[in-house]
Amino acid sequence: MANQIVRVLETNFVTHNVKRFVLERPAGLTFVSGQATELSINKPALENEVRPFTFTSVNSLSSIEFMIKIYTGHNGVTEKLAKINVGDELIVHDVFGTIMFEGEGVFIAGGAGITPFISILRELRLQNKLVGNTLLFANRATEDIILKGELNELLGKSFLNILEKPEDPKEQGKRIDKDLLKQYVEKGTKHYYICGPAKFTAAMIENLETLGVQKSQIVFEQ
């Protein structure tokens, strides 16, 4: 697909530092839930400043959606995106990505790494295939959880929030560790989907492999 200029139809913040964008759907665009594209801003000197972002919408909709973490203080692309409003234009580039649903399993997300899983889980809901899937979602604090309400609605008790800084000061902070992952390995889980910062992804893969999970069972961006 050739690069296409599209208008911003909706914007709003879903957390204190994650902004949602709904865009016109480019002609001929098709993607699989979990995949991504590169975006740039259609303004002078910004057209070639491309960054990768994952679709959070499903392929069957007439528009496309992204949820983008905004990093401030260095005048980067996401800081510029924070100033983009309805009616402004972005440039959508080619689709890519290796995170795709291969069968029921455990989704392991760190922070904004939840974005490919949002699209996958929404698609699974449409197909009535949510049963048997679990989400382990690691964040620093409650205010950092992206779409907490919707994820609860989708997965119920199969949605586990893992917080470094819980609201209750008496409660000990947690991370997704080998002991937690071991519970799912012992259940014979077939697929493990991982997305998050590079160090998070590497640590999760190492933990799973140490527990005897085969590399072929682990889905992550390569």
mmCIF file of the C-alpha atoms, coordinates in Angstrom:
data_MODEL
# 
_entry.id   MODEL 
# 
loop_
_atom_site.group_PDB 
_atom_site.id 
_atom_site.type_symbol 
_atom_site.label_atom_id 
_atom_site.label_alt_id 
_atom_site.label_comp_id 
_atom_site.label_asym_id 
_atom_site.label_entity_id 
_atom_site.label_seq_id 
_atom_site.pdbx_PDB_ins_code 
_atom_site.Cartn_x 
_atom_site.Cartn_y 
_atom_site.Cartn_z 
_atom_site.occupancy 
_atom_site.B_iso_or_equiv 
_atom_site.pdbx_formal_charge 
_atom_site.auth_seq_id 
_atom_site.auth_comp_id 
_atom_site.auth_asym_id 
_atom_site.auth_atom_id 
_atom_site.pdbx_PDB_model_num 
ATOM 1   C CA . MET A 1 1   ? 0.000   0.000   0.000  1.00 0.00 ? 1   MET A CA 1 
ATOM 2   C CA . ALA A 1 2   ? 1.326   3.440   -0.921 1.00 0.00 ? 2   ALA A CA 1 
ATOM 3   C CA . ASN A 1 3   ? 1.620   6.024   1.835  1.00 0.00 ? 3   ASN A CA 1 
ATOM 4   C CA . GLN A 1 4   ? -1.701  7.812   2.307  1.00 0.00 ? 4   GLN A CA 1 
ATOM 5   C CA . ILE A 1 5   ? -2.724  11.050  3.975  1.00 0.00 ? 5   ILE A CA 1 
ATOM 6   C CA . VAL A 1 6   ? -5.742  10.704  6.280  1.00 0.00 ? 6   VAL A CA 1 
ATOM 7   C CA . ARG A 1 7   ? -7.678  13.047  8.558  1.00 0.00 ? 7   ARG A CA 1 
ATOM 8   C CA . VAL A 1 8   ? -7.954  12.678  12.321 1.00 0.00 ? 8   VAL A CA 1 
ATOM 9   C CA . LEU A 1 9   ? -11.607 11.997  13.209 1.00 0.00 ? 9   LEU A CA 1 
ATOM 10  C CA . GLU A 1 10  ? -11.383 11.734  17.025 1.00 0.00 ? 10  GLU A CA 1 
ATOM 11  C CA . THR A 1 11  ? -8.788  12.228  19.755 1.00 0.00 ? 11  THR A CA 1 
ATOM 12  C CA . ASN A 1 12  ? -8.876  11.843  23.518 1.00 0.00 ? 12  ASN A CA 1 
ATOM 13  C CA . PHE A 1 13  ? -6.617  10.788  26.358 1.00 0.00 ? 13  PHE A CA 1 
ATOM 14  C CA . VAL A 1 14  ? -7.344  7.305   27.747 1.00 0.00 ? 14  VAL A CA 1 
ATOM 15  C CA . THR A 1 15  ? -4.781  7.715   30.558 1.00 0.00 ? 15  THR A CA 1 
ATOM 16  C CA . HIS A 1 16  ? -2.723  10.676  31.756 1.00 0.00 ? 16  HIS A CA 1 
ATOM 17  C CA . ASN A 1 17  ? -0.106  10.007  29.049 1.00 0.00 ? 17  ASN A CA 1 
ATOM 18  C CA . VAL A 1 18  ? -1.760  7.782   26.420 1.00 0.00 ? 18  VAL A CA 1 
ATOM 19  C CA . LYS A 1 19  ? -3.693  9.478   23.624 1.00 0.00 ? 19  LYS A CA 1 
ATOM 20  C CA . ARG A 1 20  ? -6.241  7.759   21.391 1.00 0.00 ? 20  ARG A CA 1 
ATOM 21  C CA . PHE A 1 21  ? -6.489  8.638   17.703 1.00 0.00 ? 21  PHE A CA 1 
ATOM 22  C CA . VAL A 1 22  ? -9.267  7.578   15.332 1.00 0.00 ? 22  VAL A CA 1 
ATOM 23  C CA . LEU A 1 23  ? -8.330  8.151   11.685 1.00 0.00 ? 23  LEU A CA 1 
ATOM 24  C CA . GLU A 1 24  ? -9.940  7.837   8.288  1.00 0.00 ? 24  GLU A CA 1 
ATOM 25  C CA . ARG A 1 25  ? -9.248  4.404   6.850  1.00 0.00 ? 25  ARG A CA 1 
ATOM 26  C CA . PRO A 1 26  ? -6.801  4.557   3.923  1.00 0.00 ? 26  PRO A CA 1 
ATOM 27  C CA . ALA A 1 27  ? -8.075  3.042   0.682  1.00 0.00 ? 27  ALA A CA 1 
ATOM 28  C CA . GLY A 1 28  ? -6.899  -0.530  0.247  1.00 0.00 ? 28  GLY A CA 1 
ATOM 29  C CA . LEU A 1 29  ? -5.594  -0.876  3.799  1.00 0.00 ? 29  LEU A CA 1 
ATOM 30  C CA . THR A 1 30  ? -5.863  -4.320  5.377  1.00 0.00 ? 30  THR A CA 1 
ATOM 31  C CA . PHE A 1 31  ? -4.185  -5.709  8.480  1.00 0.00 ? 31  PHE A CA 1 
ATOM 32  C CA . VAL A 1 32  ? -4.307  -8.601  10.913 1.00 0.00 ? 32  VAL A CA 1 
ATOM 33  C CA . SER A 1 33  ? -4.988  -7.822  14.586 1.00 0.00 ? 33  SER A CA 1 
ATOM 34  C CA . GLY A 1 34  ? -1.624  -7.438  16.299 1.00 0.00 ? 34  GLY A CA 1 
ATOM 35  C CA . GLN A 1 35  ? 0.063   -5.756  13.348 1.00 0.00 ? 35  GLN A CA 1 
ATOM 36  C CA . ALA A 1 36  ? 1.358   -2.194  13.121 1.00 0.00 ? 36  ALA A CA 1 
ATOM 37  C CA . THR A 1 37  ? 2.153   0.598   10.705 1.00 0.00 ? 37  THR A CA 1 
ATOM 38  C CA . GLU A 1 38  ? 4.317   3.698   10.689 1.00 0.00 ? 38  GLU A CA 1 
ATOM 39  C CA . LEU A 1 39  ? 2.754   7.124   11.131 1.00 0.00 ? 39  LEU A CA 1 
ATOM 40  C CA . SER A 1 40  ? 4.035   10.596  10.457 1.00 0.00 ? 40  SER A CA 1 
ATOM 41  C CA . ILE A 1 41  ? 2.478   14.056  10.721 1.00 0.00 ? 41  ILE A CA 1 
ATOM 42  C CA . ASN A 1 42  ? 1.443   15.755  7.487  1.00 0.00 ? 42  ASN A CA 1 
ATOM 43  C CA . LYS A 1 43  ? 3.138   19.075  8.200  1.00 0.00 ? 43  LYS A CA 1 
ATOM 44  C CA . PRO A 1 44  ? 6.280   20.661  6.731  1.00 0.00 ? 44  PRO A CA 1 
ATOM 45  C CA . ALA A 1 45  ? 9.502   19.024  8.006  1.00 0.00 ? 45  ALA A CA 1 
ATOM 46  C CA . LEU A 1 46  ? 7.516   16.315  9.821  1.00 0.00 ? 46  LEU A CA 1 
ATOM 47  C CA . GLU A 1 47  ? 6.360   14.106  6.928  1.00 0.00 ? 47  GLU A CA 1 
ATOM 48  C CA . ASN A 1 48  ? 9.468   11.909  7.105  1.00 0.00 ? 48  ASN A CA 1 
ATOM 49  C CA . GLU A 1 49  ? 9.616   11.597  10.908 1.00 0.00 ? 49  GLU A CA 1 
ATOM 50  C CA . VAL A 1 50  ? 8.003   8.157   10.979 1.00 0.00 ? 50  VAL A CA 1 
ATOM 51  C CA . ARG A 1 51  ? 7.390   6.038   14.069 1.00 0.00 ? 51  ARG A CA 1 
ATOM 52  C CA . PRO A 1 52  ? 5.805   2.576   14.433 1.00 0.00 ? 52  PRO A CA 1 
ATOM 53  C CA . PHE A 1 53  ? 2.423   2.221   16.148 1.00 0.00 ? 53  PHE A CA 1 
ATOM 54  C CA . THR A 1 54  ? 0.106   -0.750  16.536 1.00 0.00 ? 54  THR A CA 1 
ATOM 55  C CA . PHE A 1 55  ? -3.516  -0.767  15.399 1.00 0.00 ? 55  PHE A CA 1 
ATOM 56  C CA . THR A 1 56  ? -5.896  -1.067  18.347 1.00 0.00 ? 56  THR A CA 1 
ATOM 57  C CA . SER A 1 57  ? -8.963  -1.292  16.117 1.00 0.00 ? 57  SER A CA 1 
ATOM 58  C CA . VAL A 1 58  ? -10.033 -4.403  14.224 1.00 0.00 ? 58  VAL A CA 1 
ATOM 59  C CA . ASN A 1 59  ? -9.725  -4.740  10.467 1.00 0.00 ? 59  ASN A CA 1 
ATOM 60  C CA . SER A 1 60  ? -13.489 -4.823  9.823  1.00 0.00 ? 60  SER A CA 1 
ATOM 61  C CA . LEU A 1 61  ? -14.141 -1.204  10.911 1.00 0.00 ? 61  LEU A CA 1 
ATOM 62  C CA . SER A 1 62  ? -14.484 1.765   8.557  1.00 0.00 ? 62  SER A CA 1 
ATOM 63  C CA . SER A 1 63  ? -11.897 3.750   10.548 1.00 0.00 ? 63  SER A CA 1 
ATOM 64  C CA . ILE A 1 64  ? -8.568  2.882   12.197 1.00 0.00 ? 64  ILE A CA 1 
ATOM 65  C CA . GLU A 1 65  ? -7.503  3.529   15.784 1.00 0.00 ? 65  GLU A CA 1 
ATOM 66  C CA . PHE A 1 66  ? -4.225  3.897   17.666 1.00 0.00 ? 66  PHE A CA 1 
ATOM 67  C CA . MET A 1 67  ? -3.423  4.455   21.340 1.00 0.00 ? 67  MET A CA 1 
ATOM 68  C CA . ILE A 1 68  ? -0.074  6.179   21.642 1.00 0.00 ? 68  ILE A CA 1 
ATOM 69  C CA . LYS A 1 69  ? 2.011   6.814   24.735 1.00 0.00 ? 69  LYS A CA 1 
ATOM 70  C CA . ILE A 1 70  ? 3.155   10.433  24.827 1.00 0.00 ? 70  ILE A CA 1 
ATOM 71  C CA . TYR A 1 71  ? 6.743   11.091  25.869 1.00 0.00 ? 71  TYR A CA 1 
ATOM 72  C CA . THR A 1 72  ? 7.412   14.726  26.793 1.00 0.00 ? 72  THR A CA 1 
ATOM 73  C CA . GLY A 1 73  ? 10.515  16.788  27.377 1.00 0.00 ? 73  GLY A CA 1 
ATOM 74  C CA . HIS A 1 74  ? 12.526  16.106  24.211 1.00 0.00 ? 74  HIS A CA 1 
ATOM 75  C CA . ASN A 1 75  ? 10.229  17.427  21.441 1.00 0.00 ? 75  ASN A CA 1 
ATOM 76  C CA . GLY A 1 76  ? 9.930   13.979  19.858 1.00 0.00 ? 76  GLY A CA 1 
ATOM 77  C CA . VAL A 1 77  ? 7.251   12.654  17.539 1.00 0.00 ? 77  VAL A CA 1 
ATOM 78  C CA . THR A 1 78  ? 4.856   11.570  20.292 1.00 0.00 ? 78  THR A CA 1 
ATOM 79  C CA . GLU A 1 79  ? 5.116   14.982  21.944 1.00 0.00 ? 79  GLU A CA 1 
ATOM 80  C CA . LYS A 1 80  ? 4.137   16.509  18.602 1.00 0.00 ? 80  LYS A CA 1 
ATOM 81  C CA . LEU A 1 81  ? 1.289   13.987  18.281 1.00 0.00 ? 81  LEU A CA 1 
ATOM 82  C CA . ALA A 1 82  ? -0.040  15.198  21.630 1.00 0.00 ? 82  ALA A CA 1 
ATOM 83  C CA . LYS A 1 83  ? -0.803  18.519  19.891 1.00 0.00 ? 83  LYS A CA 1 
ATOM 84  C CA . ILE A 1 84  ? -2.640  16.878  16.967 1.00 0.00 ? 84  ILE A CA 1 
ATOM 85  C CA . ASN A 1 85  ? -6.395  17.487  16.959 1.00 0.00 ? 85  ASN A CA 1 
ATOM 86  C CA . VAL A 1 86  ? -9.496  16.554  14.968 1.00 0.00 ? 86  VAL A CA 1 
ATOM 87  C CA . GLY A 1 87  ? -9.128  17.715  11.373 1.00 0.00 ? 87  GLY A CA 1 
ATOM 88  C CA . ASP A 1 88  ? -5.334  17.501  11.336 1.00 0.00 ? 88  ASP A CA 1 
ATOM 89  C CA . GLU A 1 89  ? -3.700  15.000  8.984  1.00 0.00 ? 89  GLU A CA 1 
ATOM 90  C CA . LEU A 1 90  ? -1.381  12.051  9.497  1.00 0.00 ? 90  LEU A CA 1 
ATOM 91  C CA . ILE A 1 91  ? 0.403   9.885   6.939  1.00 0.00 ? 91  ILE A CA 1 
ATOM 92  C CA . VAL A 1 92  ? -0.159  6.126   7.154  1.00 0.00 ? 92  VAL A CA 1 
ATOM 93  C CA . HIS A 1 93  ? 2.633   3.915   5.812  1.00 0.00 ? 93  HIS A CA 1 
ATOM 94  C CA . ASP A 1 94  ? 2.949   0.178   5.119  1.00 0.00 ? 94  ASP A CA 1 
ATOM 95  C CA . VAL A 1 95  ? 1.608   -2.517  7.466  1.00 0.00 ? 95  VAL A CA 1 
ATOM 96  C CA . PHE A 1 96  ? 4.038   -4.879  9.208  1.00 0.00 ? 96  PHE A CA 1 
ATOM 97  C CA . GLY A 1 97  ? 4.384   -7.016  12.315 1.00 0.00 ? 97  GLY A CA 1 
ATOM 98  C CA . THR A 1 98  ? 4.755   -10.588 13.537 1.00 0.00 ? 98  THR A CA 1 
ATOM 99  C CA . ILE A 1 99  ? 2.436   -10.536 16.562 1.00 0.00 ? 99  ILE A CA 1 
ATOM 100 C CA . MET A 1 100 ? -0.667  -12.426 15.467 1.00 0.00 ? 100 MET A CA 1 
ATOM 101 C CA . PHE A 1 101 ? -3.100  -14.776 17.198 1.00 0.00 ? 101 PHE A CA 1 
ATOM 102 C CA . GLU A 1 102 ? -2.100  -18.421 16.844 1.00 0.00 ? 102 GLU A CA 1 
ATOM 103 C CA . GLY A 1 103 ? -4.429  -19.989 19.391 1.00 0.00 ? 103 GLY A CA 1 
ATOM 104 C CA . GLU A 1 104 ? -5.614  -19.522 22.974 1.00 0.00 ? 104 GLU A CA 1 
ATOM 105 C CA . GLY A 1 105 ? -2.965  -18.695 25.525 1.00 0.00 ? 105 GLY A CA 1 
ATOM 106 C CA . VAL A 1 106 ? -1.535  -16.092 27.885 1.00 0.00 ? 106 VAL A CA 1 
ATOM 107 C CA . PHE A 1 107 ? -1.012  -12.490 26.809 1.00 0.00 ? 107 PHE A CA 1 
ATOM 108 C CA . ILE A 1 108 ? 1.853   -10.834 28.717 1.00 0.00 ? 108 ILE A CA 1 
ATOM 109 C CA . ALA A 1 109 ? 1.930   -7.044  28.362 1.00 0.00 ? 109 ALA A CA 1 
ATOM 110 C CA . GLY A 1 110 ? 4.106   -4.331  29.827 1.00 0.00 ? 110 GLY A CA 1 
ATOM 111 C CA . GLY A 1 111 ? 2.641   -0.811  29.757 1.00 0.00 ? 111 GLY A CA 1 
ATOM 112 C CA . ALA A 1 112 ? 1.900   0.425   26.231 1.00 0.00 ? 112 ALA A CA 1 
ATOM 113 C CA . GLY A 1 113 ? 2.804   -3.067  25.012 1.00 0.00 ? 113 GLY A CA 1 
ATOM 114 C CA . ILE A 1 114 ? -0.879  -3.849  25.520 1.00 0.00 ? 114 ILE A CA 1 
ATOM 115 C CA . THR A 1 115 ? -1.784  -2.177  22.200 1.00 0.00 ? 115 THR A CA 1 
ATOM 116 C CA . PRO A 1 116 ? -1.497  -5.182  19.834 1.00 0.00 ? 116 PRO A CA 1 
ATOM 117 C CA . PHE A 1 117 ? -3.420  -7.279  22.337 1.00 0.00 ? 117 PHE A CA 1 
ATOM 118 C CA . ILE A 1 118 ? -6.282  -4.765  22.425 1.00 0.00 ? 118 ILE A CA 1 
ATOM 119 C CA . SER A 1 119 ? -6.905  -5.380  18.731 1.00 0.00 ? 119 SER A CA 1 
ATOM 120 C CA . ILE A 1 120 ? -6.486  -9.146  19.095 1.00 0.00 ? 120 ILE A CA 1 
ATOM 121 C CA . LEU A 1 121 ? -8.848  -9.382  22.065 1.00 0.00 ? 121 LEU A CA 1 
ATOM 122 C CA . ARG A 1 122 ? -11.446 -7.202  20.337 1.00 0.00 ? 122 ARG A CA 1 
ATOM 123 C CA . GLU A 1 123 ? -11.267 -9.471  17.300 1.00 0.00 ? 123 GLU A CA 1 
ATOM 124 C CA . LEU A 1 124 ? -11.581 -12.574 19.487 1.00 0.00 ? 124 LEU A CA 1 
ATOM 125 C CA . ARG A 1 125 ? -14.722 -11.086 21.050 1.00 0.00 ? 125 ARG A CA 1 
ATOM 126 C CA . LEU A 1 126 ? -16.236 -10.695 17.585 1.00 0.00 ? 126 LEU A CA 1 
ATOM 127 C CA . GLN A 1 127 ? -15.414 -14.341 16.887 1.00 0.00 ? 127 GLN A CA 1 
ATOM 128 C CA . ASN A 1 128 ? -16.634 -15.551 20.321 1.00 0.00 ? 128 ASN A CA 1 
ATOM 129 C CA . LYS A 1 129 ? -13.162 -16.959 21.045 1.00 0.00 ? 129 LYS A CA 1 
ATOM 130 C CA . LEU A 1 130 ? -12.194 -15.100 24.236 1.00 0.00 ? 130 LEU A CA 1 
ATOM 131 C CA . VAL A 1 131 ? -12.681 -18.117 26.514 1.00 0.00 ? 131 VAL A CA 1 
ATOM 132 C CA . GLY A 1 132 ? -9.395  -19.805 27.391 1.00 0.00 ? 132 GLY A CA 1 
ATOM 133 C CA . ASN A 1 133 ? -7.280  -16.649 27.089 1.00 0.00 ? 133 ASN A CA 1 
ATOM 134 C CA . THR A 1 134 ? -5.635  -14.807 29.982 1.00 0.00 ? 134 THR A CA 1 
ATOM 135 C CA . LEU A 1 135 ? -4.055  -11.352 30.166 1.00 0.00 ? 135 LEU A CA 1 
ATOM 136 C CA . LEU A 1 136 ? -1.209  -10.496 32.550 1.00 0.00 ? 136 LEU A CA 1 
ATOM 137 C CA . PHE A 1 137 ? -0.820  -6.706  32.394 1.00 0.00 ? 137 PHE A CA 1 
ATOM 138 C CA . ALA A 1 138 ? 2.142   -5.067  34.162 1.00 0.00 ? 138 ALA A CA 1 
ATOM 139 C CA . ASN A 1 139 ? 2.022   -1.354  34.997 1.00 0.00 ? 139 ASN A CA 1 
ATOM 140 C CA . ARG A 1 140 ? 3.623   1.008   37.440 1.00 0.00 ? 140 ARG A CA 1 
ATOM 141 C CA . ALA A 1 141 ? 0.363   2.244   39.001 1.00 0.00 ? 141 ALA A CA 1 
ATOM 142 C CA . THR A 1 142 ? -3.422  2.108   38.543 1.00 0.00 ? 142 THR A CA 1 
ATOM 143 C CA . GLU A 1 143 ? -3.527  5.386   36.609 1.00 0.00 ? 143 GLU A CA 1 
ATOM 144 C CA . ASP A 1 144 ? -1.257  3.840   33.966 1.00 0.00 ? 144 ASP A CA 1 
ATOM 145 C CA . ILE A 1 145 ? -3.655  1.016   33.046 1.00 0.00 ? 145 ILE A CA 1 
ATOM 146 C CA . ILE A 1 146 ? -4.890  1.456   29.488 1.00 0.00 ? 146 ILE A CA 1 
ATOM 147 C CA . LEU A 1 147 ? -8.583  0.551   28.956 1.00 0.00 ? 147 LEU A CA 1 
ATOM 148 C CA . LYS A 1 148 ? -8.939  -1.093  32.351 1.00 0.00 ? 148 LYS A CA 1 
ATOM 149 C CA . GLY A 1 149 ? -12.743 -1.109  32.107 1.00 0.00 ? 149 GLY A CA 1 
ATOM 150 C CA . GLU A 1 150 ? -12.889 -2.632  28.649 1.00 0.00 ? 150 GLU A CA 1 
ATOM 151 C CA . LEU A 1 151 ? -10.281 -5.282  29.478 1.00 0.00 ? 151 LEU A CA 1 
ATOM 152 C CA . ASN A 1 152 ? -12.283 -6.235  32.566 1.00 0.00 ? 152 ASN A CA 1 
ATOM 153 C CA . GLU A 1 153 ? -15.382 -6.507  30.412 1.00 0.00 ? 153 GLU A CA 1 
ATOM 154 C CA . LEU A 1 154 ? -13.576 -8.663  27.848 1.00 0.00 ? 154 LEU A CA 1 
ATOM 155 C CA . LEU A 1 155 ? -11.803 -11.061 30.183 1.00 0.00 ? 155 LEU A CA 1 
ATOM 156 C CA . GLY A 1 156 ? -13.256 -10.772 33.680 1.00 0.00 ? 156 GLY A CA 1 
ATOM 157 C CA . LYS A 1 157 ? -11.256 -12.900 36.120 1.00 0.00 ? 157 LYS A CA 1 
ATOM 158 C CA . SER A 1 158 ? -8.836  -13.794 33.339 1.00 0.00 ? 158 SER A CA 1 
ATOM 159 C CA . PHE A 1 159 ? -7.512  -10.211 33.402 1.00 0.00 ? 159 PHE A CA 1 
ATOM 160 C CA . LEU A 1 160 ? -4.757  -9.826  36.012 1.00 0.00 ? 160 LEU A CA 1 
ATOM 161 C CA . ASN A 1 161 ? -3.317  -6.409  36.863 1.00 0.00 ? 161 ASN A CA 1 
ATOM 162 C CA . ILE A 1 162 ? 0.251   -6.543  38.128 1.00 0.00 ? 162 ILE A CA 1 
ATOM 163 C CA . LEU A 1 163 ? 1.225   -3.233  39.752 1.00 0.00 ? 163 LEU A CA 1 
ATOM 164 C CA . GLU A 1 164 ? 4.619   -2.039  40.991 1.00 0.00 ? 164 GLU A CA 1 
ATOM 165 C CA . LYS A 1 165 ? 2.918   0.623   43.129 1.00 0.00 ? 165 LYS A CA 1 
ATOM 166 C CA . PRO A 1 166 ? -0.547  -0.541  44.303 1.00 0.00 ? 166 PRO A CA 1 
ATOM 167 C CA . GLU A 1 167 ? -3.044  2.026   45.574 1.00 0.00 ? 167 GLU A CA 1 
ATOM 168 C CA . ASP A 1 168 ? -3.016  0.438   49.024 1.00 0.00 ? 168 ASP A CA 1 
ATOM 169 C CA . PRO A 1 169 ? 0.383   1.309   50.603 1.00 0.00 ? 169 PRO A CA 1 
ATOM 170 C CA . LYS A 1 170 ? 0.115   -1.834  52.734 1.00 0.00 ? 170 LYS A CA 1 
ATOM 171 C CA . GLU A 1 171 ? -0.005  -3.992  49.629 1.00 0.00 ? 171 GLU A CA 1 
ATOM 172 C CA . GLN A 1 172 ? 3.317   -5.164  48.238 1.00 0.00 ? 172 GLN A CA 1 
ATOM 173 C CA . GLY A 1 173 ? 4.215   -4.163  44.702 1.00 0.00 ? 173 GLY A CA 1 
ATOM 174 C CA . LYS A 1 174 ? 4.461   -6.950  42.143 1.00 0.00 ? 174 LYS A CA 1 
ATOM 175 C CA . ARG A 1 175 ? 5.974   -7.718  38.764 1.00 0.00 ? 175 ARG A CA 1 
ATOM 176 C CA . ILE A 1 176 ? 5.359   -10.521 36.301 1.00 0.00 ? 176 ILE A CA 1 
ATOM 177 C CA . ASP A 1 177 ? 7.953   -13.015 37.442 1.00 0.00 ? 177 ASP A CA 1 
ATOM 178 C CA . LYS A 1 178 ? 8.924   -16.626 36.966 1.00 0.00 ? 178 LYS A CA 1 
ATOM 179 C CA . ASP A 1 179 ? 6.680   -17.832 39.797 1.00 0.00 ? 179 ASP A CA 1 
ATOM 180 C CA . LEU A 1 180 ? 3.599   -16.270 38.211 1.00 0.00 ? 180 LEU A CA 1 
ATOM 181 C CA . LEU A 1 181 ? 4.451   -17.586 34.755 1.00 0.00 ? 181 LEU A CA 1 
ATOM 182 C CA . LYS A 1 182 ? 5.086   -21.054 36.191 1.00 0.00 ? 182 LYS A CA 1 
ATOM 183 C CA . GLN A 1 183 ? 1.379   -21.374 37.020 1.00 0.00 ? 183 GLN A CA 1 
ATOM 184 C CA . TYR A 1 184 ? 0.519   -21.209 33.338 1.00 0.00 ? 184 TYR A CA 1 
ATOM 185 C CA . VAL A 1 185 ? 3.366   -23.445 32.221 1.00 0.00 ? 185 VAL A CA 1 
ATOM 186 C CA . GLU A 1 186 ? 2.137   -26.101 34.653 1.00 0.00 ? 186 GLU A CA 1 
ATOM 187 C CA . LYS A 1 187 ? -1.354  -25.821 33.139 1.00 0.00 ? 187 LYS A CA 1 
ATOM 188 C CA . GLY A 1 188 ? 0.108   -26.728 29.758 1.00 0.00 ? 188 GLY A CA 1 
ATOM 189 C CA . THR A 1 189 ? -0.549  -23.359 28.093 1.00 0.00 ? 189 THR A CA 1 
ATOM 190 C CA . LYS A 1 190 ? 0.200   -23.633 24.373 1.00 0.00 ? 190 LYS A CA 1 
ATOM 191 C CA . HIS A 1 191 ? 0.880   -20.027 23.394 1.00 0.00 ? 191 HIS A CA 1 
ATOM 192 C CA . TYR A 1 192 ? 2.515   -17.061 25.127 1.00 0.00 ? 192 TYR A CA 1 
ATOM 193 C CA . TYR A 1 193 ? 2.138   -13.604 23.567 1.00 0.00 ? 193 TYR A CA 1 
ATOM 194 C CA . ILE A 1 194 ? 4.599   -10.958 24.780 1.00 0.00 ? 194 ILE A CA 1 
ATOM 195 C CA . CYS A 1 195 ? 4.768   -7.226  24.095 1.00 0.00 ? 195 CYS A CA 1 
ATOM 196 C CA . GLY A 1 196 ? 6.385   -4.389  26.017 1.00 0.00 ? 196 GLY A CA 1 
ATOM 197 C CA . PRO A 1 197 ? 9.703   -2.555  26.356 1.00 0.00 ? 197 PRO A CA 1 
ATOM 198 C CA . ALA A 1 198 ? 12.723  -4.473  25.031 1.00 0.00 ? 198 ALA A CA 1 
ATOM 199 C CA . LYS A 1 199 ? 14.041  -5.405  28.487 1.00 0.00 ? 199 LYS A CA 1 
ATOM 200 C CA . PHE A 1 200 ? 10.591  -6.582  29.588 1.00 0.00 ? 200 PHE A CA 1 
ATOM 201 C CA . THR A 1 201 ? 10.174  -8.745  26.491 1.00 0.00 ? 201 THR A CA 1 
ATOM 202 C CA . ALA A 1 202 ? 13.648  -10.257 26.873 1.00 0.00 ? 202 ALA A CA 1 
ATOM 203 C CA . ALA A 1 203 ? 13.031  -11.036 30.560 1.00 0.00 ? 203 ALA A CA 1 
ATOM 204 C CA . MET A 1 204 ? 9.675   -12.702 29.853 1.00 0.00 ? 204 MET A CA 1 
ATOM 205 C CA . ILE A 1 205 ? 11.174  -14.857 27.086 1.00 0.00 ? 205 ILE A CA 1 
ATOM 206 C CA . GLU A 1 206 ? 14.070  -15.877 29.339 1.00 0.00 ? 206 GLU A CA 1 
ATOM 207 C CA . ASN A 1 207 ? 11.716  -16.780 32.193 1.00 0.00 ? 207 ASN A CA 1 
ATOM 208 C CA . LEU A 1 208 ? 9.485   -18.878 29.939 1.00 0.00 ? 208 LEU A CA 1 
ATOM 209 C CA . GLU A 1 209 ? 12.390  -20.713 28.333 1.00 0.00 ? 209 GLU A CA 1 
ATOM 210 C CA . THR A 1 210 ? 13.867  -21.414 31.764 1.00 0.00 ? 210 THR A CA 1 
ATOM 211 C CA . LEU A 1 211 ? 10.517  -22.977 32.673 1.00 0.00 ? 211 LEU A CA 1 
ATOM 212 C CA . GLY A 1 212 ? 10.713  -25.252 29.657 1.00 0.00 ? 212 GLY A CA 1 
ATOM 213 C CA . VAL A 1 213 ? 8.559   -23.352 27.152 1.00 0.00 ? 213 VAL A CA 1 
ATOM 214 C CA . GLN A 1 214 ? 9.684   -23.835 23.553 1.00 0.00 ? 214 GLN A CA 1 
ATOM 215 C CA . LYS A 1 215 ? 10.564  -20.775 21.452 1.00 0.00 ? 215 LYS A CA 1 
ATOM 216 C CA . SER A 1 216 ? 7.913   -21.886 18.942 1.00 0.00 ? 216 SER A CA 1 
ATOM 217 C CA . GLN A 1 217 ? 5.249   -21.315 21.624 1.00 0.00 ? 217 GLN A CA 1 
ATOM 218 C CA . ILE A 1 218 ? 6.272   -17.682 22.184 1.00 0.00 ? 218 ILE A CA 1 
ATOM 219 C CA . VAL A 1 219 ? 4.862   -14.921 19.969 1.00 0.00 ? 219 VAL A CA 1 
ATOM 220 C CA . PHE A 1 220 ? 6.591   -11.532 20.032 1.00 0.00 ? 220 PHE A CA 1 
ATOM 221 C CA . GLU A 1 221 ? 7.705   -8.810  17.641 1.00 0.00 ? 221 GLU A CA 1 
ATOM 222 C CA . GLN A 1 222 ? 10.816  -9.939  15.770 1.00 0.00 ? 222 GLN A CA 1 
# 
